[in-house]
Coordinates of C-alpha atoms in Angstrom, one line a residue:
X1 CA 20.9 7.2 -2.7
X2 CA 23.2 6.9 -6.0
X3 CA 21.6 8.4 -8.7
X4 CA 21.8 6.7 -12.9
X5 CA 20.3 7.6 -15.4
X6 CA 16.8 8.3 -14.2
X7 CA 16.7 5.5 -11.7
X8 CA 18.5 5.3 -8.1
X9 CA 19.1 2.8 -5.9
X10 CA 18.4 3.3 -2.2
X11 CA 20.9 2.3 1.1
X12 CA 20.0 0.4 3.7
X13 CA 20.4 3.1 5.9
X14 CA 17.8 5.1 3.9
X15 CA 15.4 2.4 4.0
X16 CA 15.8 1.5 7.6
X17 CA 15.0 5.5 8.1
X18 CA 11.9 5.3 5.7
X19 CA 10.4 2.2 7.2
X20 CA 10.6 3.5 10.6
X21 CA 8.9 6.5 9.8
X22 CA 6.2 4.5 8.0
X23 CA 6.1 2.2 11.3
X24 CA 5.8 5.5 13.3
X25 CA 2.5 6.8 11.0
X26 CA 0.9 3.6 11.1
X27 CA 1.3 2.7 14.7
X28 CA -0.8 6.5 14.8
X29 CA -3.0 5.9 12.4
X30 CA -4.0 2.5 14.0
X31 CA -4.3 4.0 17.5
X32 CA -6.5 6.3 16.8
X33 CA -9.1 3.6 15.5
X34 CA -8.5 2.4 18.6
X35 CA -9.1 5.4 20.4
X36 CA -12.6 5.8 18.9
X37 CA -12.7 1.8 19.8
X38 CA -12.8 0.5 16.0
X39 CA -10.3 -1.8 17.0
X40 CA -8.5 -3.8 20.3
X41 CA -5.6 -2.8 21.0
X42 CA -4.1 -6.0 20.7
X43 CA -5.3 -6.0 16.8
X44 CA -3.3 -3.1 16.4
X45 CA 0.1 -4.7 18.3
X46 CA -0.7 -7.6 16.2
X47 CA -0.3 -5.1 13.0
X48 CA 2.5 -3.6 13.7
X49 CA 4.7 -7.0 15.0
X50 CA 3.4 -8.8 11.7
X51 CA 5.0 -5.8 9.9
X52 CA 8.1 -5.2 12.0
X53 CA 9.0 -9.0 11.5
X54 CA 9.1 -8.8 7.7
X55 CA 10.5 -5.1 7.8
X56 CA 14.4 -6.5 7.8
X57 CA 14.0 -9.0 5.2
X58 CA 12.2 -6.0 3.0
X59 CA 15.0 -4.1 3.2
X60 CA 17.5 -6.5 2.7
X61 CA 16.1 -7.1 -0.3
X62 CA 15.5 -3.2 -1.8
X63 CA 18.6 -2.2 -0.5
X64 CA 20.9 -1.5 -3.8
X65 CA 18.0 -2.2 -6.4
X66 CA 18.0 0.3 -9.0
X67 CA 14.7 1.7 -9.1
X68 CA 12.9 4.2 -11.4
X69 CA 12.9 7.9 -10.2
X70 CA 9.6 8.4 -8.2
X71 CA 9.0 5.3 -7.4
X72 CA 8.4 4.0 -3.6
X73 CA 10.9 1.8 -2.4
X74 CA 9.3 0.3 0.3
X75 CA 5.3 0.5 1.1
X76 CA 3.9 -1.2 4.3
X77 CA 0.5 -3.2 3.3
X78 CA -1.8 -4.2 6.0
X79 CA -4.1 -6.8 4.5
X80 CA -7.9 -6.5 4.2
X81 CA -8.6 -10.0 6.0
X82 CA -6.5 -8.3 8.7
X83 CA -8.2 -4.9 8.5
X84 CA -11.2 -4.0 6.6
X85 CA -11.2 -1.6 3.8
X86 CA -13.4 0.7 5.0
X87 CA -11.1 1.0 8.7
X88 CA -7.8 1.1 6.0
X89 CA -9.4 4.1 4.2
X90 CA -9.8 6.1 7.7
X91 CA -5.6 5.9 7.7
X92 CA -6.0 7.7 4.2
X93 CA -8.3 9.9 6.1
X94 CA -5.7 10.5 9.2
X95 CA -8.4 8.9 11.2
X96 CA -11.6 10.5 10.1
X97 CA -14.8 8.2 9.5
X98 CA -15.2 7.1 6.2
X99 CA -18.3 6.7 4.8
X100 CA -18.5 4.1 1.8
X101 CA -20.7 3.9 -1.6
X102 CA -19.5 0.4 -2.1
X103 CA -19.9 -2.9 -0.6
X104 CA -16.1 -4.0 0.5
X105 CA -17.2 -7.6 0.6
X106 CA -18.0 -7.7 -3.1
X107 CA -14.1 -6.6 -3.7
X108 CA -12.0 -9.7 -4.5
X109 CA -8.1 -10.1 -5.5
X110 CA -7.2 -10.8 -9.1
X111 CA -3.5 -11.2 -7.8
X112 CA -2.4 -13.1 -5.6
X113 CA -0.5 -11.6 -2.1
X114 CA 1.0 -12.8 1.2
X115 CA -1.3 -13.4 3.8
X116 CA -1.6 -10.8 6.4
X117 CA 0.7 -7.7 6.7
X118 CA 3.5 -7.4 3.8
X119 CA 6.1 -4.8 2.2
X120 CA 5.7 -3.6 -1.5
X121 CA 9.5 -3.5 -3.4
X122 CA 9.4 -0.4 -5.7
X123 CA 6.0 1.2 -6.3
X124 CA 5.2 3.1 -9.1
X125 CA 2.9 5.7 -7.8
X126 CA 0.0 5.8 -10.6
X127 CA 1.6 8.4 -12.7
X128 CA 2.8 6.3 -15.8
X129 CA -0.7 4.9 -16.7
X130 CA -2.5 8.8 -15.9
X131 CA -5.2 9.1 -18.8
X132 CA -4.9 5.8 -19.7
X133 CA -8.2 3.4 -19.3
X134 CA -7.9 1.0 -16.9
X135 CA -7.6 -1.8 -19.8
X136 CA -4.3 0.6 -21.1
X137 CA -2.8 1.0 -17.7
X138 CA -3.1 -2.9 -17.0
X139 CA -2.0 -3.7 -20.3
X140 CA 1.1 -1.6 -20.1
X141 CA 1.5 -3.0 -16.5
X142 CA 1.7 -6.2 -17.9
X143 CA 3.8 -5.6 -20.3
X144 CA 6.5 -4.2 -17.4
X145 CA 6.0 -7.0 -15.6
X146 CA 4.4 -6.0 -12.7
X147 CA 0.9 -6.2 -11.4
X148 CA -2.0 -3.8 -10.7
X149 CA -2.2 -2.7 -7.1
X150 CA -5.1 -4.6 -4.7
X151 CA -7.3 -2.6 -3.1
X152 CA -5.4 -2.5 0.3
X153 CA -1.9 -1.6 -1.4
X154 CA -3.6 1.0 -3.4
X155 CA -5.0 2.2 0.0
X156 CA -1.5 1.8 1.9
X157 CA -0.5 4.3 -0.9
X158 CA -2.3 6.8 -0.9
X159 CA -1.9 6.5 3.3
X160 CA 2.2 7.1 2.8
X161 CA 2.4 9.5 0.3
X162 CA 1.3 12.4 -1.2
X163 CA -0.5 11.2 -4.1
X164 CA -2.5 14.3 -6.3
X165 CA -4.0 11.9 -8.8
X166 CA -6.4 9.1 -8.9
X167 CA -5.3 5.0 -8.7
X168 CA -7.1 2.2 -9.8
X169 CA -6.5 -0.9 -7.9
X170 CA -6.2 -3.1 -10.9
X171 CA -5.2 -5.8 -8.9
X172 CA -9.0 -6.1 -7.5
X173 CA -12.2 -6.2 -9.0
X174 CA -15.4 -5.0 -7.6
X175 CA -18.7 -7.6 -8.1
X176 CA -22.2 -5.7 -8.8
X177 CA -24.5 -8.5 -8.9
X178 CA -22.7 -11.0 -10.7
X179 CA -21.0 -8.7 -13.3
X180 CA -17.3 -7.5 -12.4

């Protein structure tokens, strides 16, 4: 990794090391739900190919980008019309049941994402919008131009790193009876 100025930009060798560790948790993670039969074990092959297809291209395209210190360079998302919330949260878990105050159907996606399983290009981790409101932290966002984590990148997160603070998914919005 070459280092500037409070920013660094990663190899391609580094990245090919992170995503196959990332590979290596996931293809866990998933086999325990199917283990404790949450899921076939074809879903979870499917998973894992969908994600090993685009891994290359992911880090052909990270490789050499300067990115801010702390930031993730590549995040593997499985999406929630591939894997339920609830099932993506037992990753977060490592594998224990999750039980759920919320309705995941009433989530929906303010932003729009590539279908099925994807890679995230530098991830800011939550830390430069701590104590701000949501409104703050998405306004700031903006004005970066980025966008707000969805629900399942926020979740794919918190599954591949060590996060000690809270992140909203500002990228999704939850519907309580009409009212978001």
């Amino acid at each position: 990794m070459s280092e500037n100025q409070g920013s660094s930009a990663f190899t391609a060798e580094e990245l090919e090391a992170l995503t196959v560790k990332q590979m290596r948790d996931l293809q866990e993670w998933l086999r325990k739900l199917v283990g404790r039969k949450k899921i076939a074990l074809n879903r979870l092959d499917a998973i894992l190919k969908q994600l090993e297809s685009r891994r290359k291209d992911a880090i052909k395209s990270a490789a050499g980008i300067s990115m801010l210190k702390g930031h993730i360079p590549l995040l593997p998302v499985i999406g929630k019309n591939i894997l339920g919330i609830l099932l993506q949260l037992e990753m977060v878990g490592n594998g224990k049941a999750v039980h759920a105050d919320f309705n995941p159907a009433k989530i929906y996606d303010v932003v729009k994402a590539p279908d099925g399983c994807y890679w995230l290009i530098d991830v800011e981790d939550g830390r430069e919008t701590l104590e701000k409101s949501p409104n703050k932290a998405e306004a700031l966002i903006k004005e970066q131009k980025r966008s707000g984590l969805m629900v399942a990148e926020t979740i794919a997160l918190g599954a591949h790193t060590a996060l000690r603070h809270c992140v909203d998914a500002l990228g999704s919005r939850y519907n309580i009876d009409g009212c978001v």
